[in-house]
Amino acid sequence: MPGEREKRPSHELDRDLALAYAATFIPRYDQYPLQLKNGTYIAIKQTLHPDLIVAHLRGFITIGAYALTPESRANWICLDADNSDQWEKLQHVSLSLSKRDVPSYLESSRRGGHLWLFVPSLTGTDARRFGKQLVTNYRIGAIEIYPKQDRLRTGAGSFVRFPLGVHRLTGHRYHFITPTGQPLASTIREQIALLANPQRVPESYITQVLARAAETPEQPPTPPFQPRKETARKRRSLSGTPSERIKASLSVRDFVGQYVELDANGRGHCPFHEDEHQSFQVSDEGNFWNCYAGCGGGSLIDFWMKWRETQGEDGSFKATISDLAQMLLK
């Protein structure tokens, strides 16, 4: 859905209101993602100062909101529609939930939109289970669910653009709307006030959805950071250089799958650029990853080097090998 060209709030934005609004979405302030002019983000390893939150809402900068606290807990779940078909489904879900007295919030975006559900503090695992079961219940199909991780293993994890900021690539500000497409409130300031104290999903409904998820558990994935049993890869992992041992310890699919949602064909949205077309793919036969939009490709080491760079960490070969060795060669 098209956005609206950047407009600053019509009245001076109250600092306390801005901070209350930020507390709805932002679970940590020790670092933050900053959007660049091309729409990509870099991790800023500095404290998120209140002035930066106000600057975001006034359209001077654009920041992201991490999905998990440092303790891997979630205060919200966000379903991200990348096209108009998915967006229509999310609008239907929001309308259906409202009839059950379950509040949700729709935010339009450049390609589709977000469905936000604000919850009492949940573990990342339960937040993911809740989101996945909701997707199953409403037959939404393949869609991105935030948080993308059950728990943080390294870095700050997945994030979503902090709502009501200006998208640096388009220059548009995307609003919250009702399921019928009307603005949630007539001004930006009024929308900020509403989201500063959002209605949360009742615990009874969360319990109901999680109980249903427990009745139909997913096929358990290969445990993260564990080599496959009885394979040549495992036998080779016992000797060789650290980089050879790392590559032999785990397949690229098993490693990358902890950070990128992949379909049965190994395709997913590239985590290194704003990807509309599932440009990212893992080859099981070749045991490598590749981004067809130009972000590169290679082994799991190459993936982790680039991942560390996007998190604002040292992406050098030496630092990456040291990090992976602690993760995989214990």
Coordinates of C-alpha atoms in Angstrom, one line a residue:
M1 CA 0.0 0.0 0.0
P2 CA 1.5 3.4 -0.9
G3 CA 2.6 5.5 1.9
E4 CA 2.4 9.2 2.5
R5 CA 5.2 11.7 1.8
E6 CA 7.0 12.6 4.9
K7 CA 5.1 14.9 7.2
R8 CA 6.2 16.0 10.6
P9 CA 3.7 15.8 13.5
S10 CA 1.5 18.8 13.3
H11 CA 2.2 19.8 16.9
E12 CA 5.4 19.7 18.9
L13 CA 5.9 16.1 19.8
D14 CA 5.8 15.6 23.6
R15 CA 9.0 13.8 24.7
D16 CA 7.2 11.7 27.4
L17 CA 4.7 10.6 24.8
A18 CA 7.4 9.7 22.4
L19 CA 9.2 7.6 25.0
A20 CA 6.0 5.8 26.0
Y21 CA 5.4 5.0 22.4
A22 CA 8.9 3.7 22.0
A23 CA 8.5 1.4 25.0
T24 CA 5.7 -0.4 23.2
F25 CA 8.1 -1.5 20.4
I26 CA 11.7 -1.2 21.6
P27 CA 12.9 -4.0 24.0
R28 CA 16.5 -2.8 24.4
Y29 CA 18.3 0.5 24.3
D30 CA 22.0 -0.6 24.4
Q31 CA 22.2 -0.6 20.6
Y32 CA 19.9 0.0 17.6
P33 CA 19.5 -0.5 13.9
L34 CA 19.9 2.6 11.7
Q35 CA 18.4 2.7 8.2
L36 CA 20.5 4.1 5.4
K37 CA 19.4 6.0 2.3
N38 CA 19.3 2.8 0.2
G39 CA 16.9 1.1 2.7
T40 CA 19.5 -1.2 4.3
Y41 CA 20.4 -1.0 8.0
I42 CA 23.6 -0.9 10.0
A43 CA 23.9 -1.8 13.7
I44 CA 24.9 1.1 15.9
K45 CA 26.6 -0.2 19.1
Q46 CA 25.7 2.9 21.1
T47 CA 22.9 3.7 23.5
L48 CA 19.6 4.7 21.9
H49 CA 19.2 8.2 23.3
P50 CA 15.6 9.6 23.8
D51 CA 16.5 12.4 21.3
L52 CA 17.0 9.8 18.6
I53 CA 13.5 8.4 19.2
V54 CA 12.1 11.9 18.8
A55 CA 14.2 12.4 15.7
H56 CA 12.8 9.2 14.2
L57 CA 9.2 10.3 14.8
R58 CA 9.9 13.7 13.3
G59 CA 11.4 12.1 10.2
F60 CA 15.1 13.1 10.5
I61 CA 16.4 9.6 11.0
T62 CA 14.9 6.1 10.8
I63 CA 15.7 3.3 13.2
G64 CA 14.6 -0.3 13.7
A65 CA 13.1 -2.1 16.7
Y66 CA 14.7 -5.4 17.8
A67 CA 12.2 -8.2 18.4
L68 CA 13.7 -9.7 21.5
T69 CA 15.1 -8.4 24.8
P70 CA 18.7 -9.4 25.7
E71 CA 17.1 -12.2 27.7
S72 CA 15.3 -13.5 24.6
R73 CA 11.8 -12.4 25.6
A74 CA 9.2 -10.8 23.3
N75 CA 6.6 -8.1 24.0
W76 CA 5.1 -8.3 20.5
I77 CA 4.7 -10.6 17.5
C78 CA 4.7 -9.1 14.0
L79 CA 3.5 -10.8 10.8
D80 CA 5.2 -9.2 7.7
A81 CA 3.2 -9.3 4.4
D82 CA 5.5 -8.7 1.4
N83 CA 2.7 -8.5 -1.2
S84 CA -0.9 -7.5 -1.7
D85 CA -2.3 -11.0 -1.4
Q86 CA -0.6 -11.5 2.0
W87 CA -1.7 -8.1 3.1
E88 CA -5.3 -8.9 2.3
K89 CA -5.0 -12.0 4.4
L90 CA -3.6 -10.0 7.4
Q91 CA -6.5 -7.6 7.1
H92 CA -8.9 -10.5 7.3
V93 CA -7.1 -11.9 10.3
S94 CA -7.2 -8.6 12.1
L95 CA -11.0 -8.3 11.4
S96 CA -11.6 -11.9 12.6
L97 CA -9.5 -11.4 15.7
S98 CA -11.5 -8.2 16.6
K99 CA -14.7 -10.2 16.5
R100 CA -13.2 -12.5 19.2
D101 CA -12.1 -9.4 21.3
V102 CA -8.5 -10.0 20.5
P103 CA -6.8 -6.7 19.6
S104 CA -4.3 -6.4 16.8
Y105 CA -2.9 -3.4 14.8
L106 CA -2.3 -3.1 11.1
E107 CA 0.5 -1.0 9.8
S108 CA 0.8 -0.4 6.0
S109 CA 4.2 -0.6 4.4
R110 CA 5.9 -0.2 1.0
R111 CA 5.1 -3.7 -0.2
G112 CA 2.2 -4.8 2.0
G113 CA 2.0 -4.3 5.7
H114 CA 2.5 -5.6 9.2
L115 CA 0.1 -7.1 11.7
W116 CA 1.2 -6.4 15.2
L117 CA 0.1 -8.3 18.2
F118 CA 1.1 -7.0 21.6
V119 CA 1.5 -9.6 24.2
P120 CA 2.4 -10.0 27.9
S121 CA 6.1 -10.9 28.0
L122 CA 6.7 -14.3 26.4
T123 CA 9.8 -16.3 25.8
G124 CA 11.0 -16.1 22.2
T125 CA 10.1 -19.7 21.8
D126 CA 6.5 -19.2 22.9
A127 CA 6.2 -16.0 20.8
R128 CA 7.3 -18.0 17.7
R129 CA 5.0 -20.9 18.5
F130 CA 2.1 -18.5 18.9
G131 CA 2.9 -16.7 15.6
K132 CA 3.3 -19.9 13.7
Q133 CA 0.1 -21.4 15.1
L134 CA -1.8 -18.2 14.2
V135 CA -0.5 -18.5 10.6
T136 CA -1.7 -22.1 10.6
N137 CA -5.1 -21.4 12.0
Y138 CA -5.8 -18.7 9.4
R139 CA -4.1 -20.5 6.5
I140 CA -2.0 -17.5 5.7
G141 CA 0.8 -19.6 4.1
A142 CA 4.4 -18.7 4.0
I143 CA 5.0 -15.3 5.7
E144 CA 7.7 -13.8 7.8
I145 CA 7.2 -13.9 11.6
Y146 CA 9.0 -11.7 14.0
P147 CA 10.8 -12.6 16.2
K148 CA 12.7 -14.8 13.8
Q149 CA 14.7 -16.5 16.5
D150 CA 13.5 -18.5 19.5
R151 CA 16.5 -17.2 21.4
L152 CA 19.5 -15.0 20.9
R153 CA 22.7 -16.9 20.3
T154 CA 24.8 -14.0 19.0
G155 CA 24.1 -10.4 18.2
A156 CA 20.7 -8.7 18.8
G157 CA 18.6 -10.8 16.4
S158 CA 15.9 -9.7 14.0
F159 CA 14.2 -6.3 13.9
V160 CA 11.4 -4.4 12.2
R161 CA 11.4 -0.8 11.1
F162 CA 10.2 1.2 14.1
P163 CA 6.7 2.3 13.0
L164 CA 5.7 5.8 12.0
G165 CA 9.2 6.7 10.9
V166 CA 10.1 7.8 7.3
H167 CA 11.4 5.0 5.0
R168 CA 14.7 6.5 3.8
L169 CA 14.4 4.8 0.4
T170 CA 10.9 6.0 -0.5
G171 CA 10.6 9.2 1.7
H172 CA 7.2 7.9 2.8
R173 CA 5.7 7.5 6.3
Y174 CA 3.4 4.5 6.6
H175 CA 0.4 4.7 8.9
F176 CA -1.6 2.4 11.1
I177 CA -5.0 1.6 9.6
T178 CA -8.2 -0.2 10.5
P179 CA -9.0 -3.6 8.8
T180 CA -11.2 -1.6 6.4
G181 CA -8.3 0.6 5.3
Q182 CA -9.2 3.8 7.3
P183 CA -6.5 5.6 9.3
L184 CA -6.4 4.4 12.9
A185 CA -6.4 8.1 13.9
S186 CA -6.5 11.3 11.9
T187 CA -3.0 12.6 12.9
I188 CA 0.4 11.0 13.5
R189 CA 0.4 12.4 17.0
E190 CA -2.9 10.7 17.8
Q191 CA -1.6 7.4 16.4
I192 CA 1.4 7.7 18.6
A193 CA -0.8 8.3 21.6
L194 CA -2.9 5.2 20.8
L195 CA 0.2 3.0 20.4
A196 CA 1.8 4.4 23.5
N197 CA -0.7 2.3 25.4
P198 CA -1.9 -0.5 23.1
Q199 CA -4.4 -3.2 23.9
R200 CA -2.7 -6.5 24.5
V201 CA -3.7 -10.0 23.5
P202 CA -5.5 -11.6 26.4
E203 CA -3.5 -14.3 28.2
S204 CA -6.5 -16.7 27.8
Y205 CA -6.2 -16.5 24.0
I206 CA -2.5 -16.9 24.1
T207 CA -2.9 -20.0 26.3
Q208 CA -5.5 -21.4 23.9
V209 CA -3.3 -20.9 20.8
L210 CA -0.2 -22.4 22.5
A211 CA -2.3 -25.4 23.6
R212 CA -3.3 -26.0 20.1
A213 CA 0.3 -25.6 18.9
A214 CA 1.3 -28.3 21.5
E215 CA -1.3 -30.7 20.1
T216 CA 0.1 -30.4 16.6
P217 CA 3.9 -30.0 17.1
E218 CA 6.1 -29.3 14.2
Q219 CA 8.6 -31.8 12.9
P220 CA 11.6 -31.0 15.1
P221 CA 14.5 -29.4 13.1
T222 CA 18.0 -30.5 13.2
P223 CA 19.3 -29.2 16.6
P224 CA 21.3 -26.0 16.0
F225 CA 25.0 -26.2 15.8
Q226 CA 25.1 -30.0 15.9
P227 CA 26.7 -32.0 13.1
R228 CA 24.7 -34.7 11.3
K229 CA 25.4 -38.2 12.5
E230 CA 27.2 -40.9 10.5
T231 CA 28.3 -38.7 7.6
A232 CA 31.6 -38.1 5.9
R233 CA 31.2 -34.5 7.0
K234 CA 31.3 -35.5 10.6
R235 CA 34.3 -37.8 10.1
R236 CA 36.2 -35.0 8.4
S237 CA 35.4 -32.6 11.2
L238 CA 37.7 -34.4 13.6
S239 CA 40.9 -33.1 11.8
G240 CA 42.1 -30.3 9.5
T241 CA 42.4 -26.6 9.9
P242 CA 39.8 -24.7 12.1
S243 CA 38.1 -23.5 8.9
E244 CA 37.9 -27.0 7.4
R245 CA 36.6 -28.4 10.7
I246 CA 33.9 -25.6 10.9
K247 CA 32.7 -26.3 7.4
A248 CA 32.6 -30.0 8.1
S249 CA 30.8 -29.7 11.4
L250 CA 27.4 -28.5 10.0
S251 CA 25.7 -28.1 6.6
V252 CA 25.1 -24.6 5.3
R253 CA 21.3 -25.3 5.3
D254 CA 21.4 -26.3 9.0
F255 CA 23.5 -23.3 10.0
V256 CA 21.8 -20.6 7.8
G257 CA 18.4 -22.0 8.7
Q258 CA 18.8 -20.7 12.2
Y259 CA 18.8 -17.1 10.8
V260 CA 16.9 -17.2 7.6
E261 CA 13.5 -18.8 7.1
L262 CA 14.0 -21.2 4.1
D263 CA 11.3 -23.1 2.2
A264 CA 11.5 -26.7 1.0
N265 CA 13.7 -25.6 -1.9
G266 CA 16.1 -23.7 0.3
R267 CA 14.9 -20.2 -0.8
G268 CA 14.2 -17.3 1.5
H269 CA 14.4 -13.5 1.8
C270 CA 18.0 -12.4 1.8
P271 CA 18.9 -11.0 5.3
F272 CA 21.5 -8.6 3.7
H273 CA 19.3 -6.4 1.7
E274 CA 15.6 -5.4 1.5
D275 CA 14.5 -8.4 -0.4
E276 CA 11.1 -8.6 -2.1
H277 CA 11.6 -11.7 -4.2
Q278 CA 13.2 -14.4 -2.1
S279 CA 16.6 -13.8 -3.8
F280 CA 18.4 -16.0 -1.2
Q281 CA 19.0 -19.7 -1.7
V282 CA 20.9 -22.5 -0.2
S283 CA 22.1 -25.4 -2.4
D284 CA 22.0 -28.7 -0.5
E285 CA 24.0 -30.4 -3.3
G286 CA 26.8 -27.9 -3.4
N287 CA 26.5 -27.0 0.3
F288 CA 26.7 -23.2 -0.3
W289 CA 24.4 -20.2 -0.2
N290 CA 23.9 -17.5 -2.8
C291 CA 22.0 -14.2 -3.1
Y292 CA 20.9 -13.6 -6.7
A293 CA 20.6 -9.9 -6.1
G294 CA 24.3 -9.5 -5.6
C295 CA 25.0 -9.8 -1.9
G296 CA 27.4 -12.7 -2.6
G297 CA 27.5 -16.3 -1.5
G298 CA 29.7 -19.1 -0.4
S299 CA 30.2 -21.3 2.7
L300 CA 28.8 -20.9 6.2
I301 CA 31.9 -19.0 7.0
D302 CA 31.2 -16.5 4.3
F303 CA 27.6 -16.2 5.6
W304 CA 28.7 -15.5 9.1
M305 CA 31.3 -13.0 8.1
K306 CA 28.6 -11.0 6.3
W307 CA 26.1 -11.5 9.1
R308 CA 28.6 -10.2 11.7
E309 CA 29.2 -7.1 9.5
T310 CA 25.4 -6.3 9.4
Q311 CA 25.3 -6.6 13.2
G312 CA 28.1 -4.0 13.5
E313 CA 30.6 -6.6 14.6
D314 CA 34.1 -7.5 13.2
G315 CA 33.5 -9.3 10.0
S316 CA 37.1 -10.2 9.3
F317 CA 38.0 -13.8 8.6
K318 CA 40.0 -14.2 11.8
A319 CA 37.3 -12.8 14.1
T320 CA 34.6 -14.9 12.3
I321 CA 36.6 -18.1 12.6
S322 CA 37.2 -17.5 16.3
D323 CA 33.5 -16.9 16.8
L324 CA 32.4 -19.9 14.8
A325 CA 35.0 -22.1 16.6
Q326 CA 33.4 -21.3 19.9
M327 CA 29.9 -22.0 18.5
L328 CA 30.6 -25.2 16.6
L329 CA 33.8 -26.8 17.8
K330 CA 33.2 -27.1 21.5

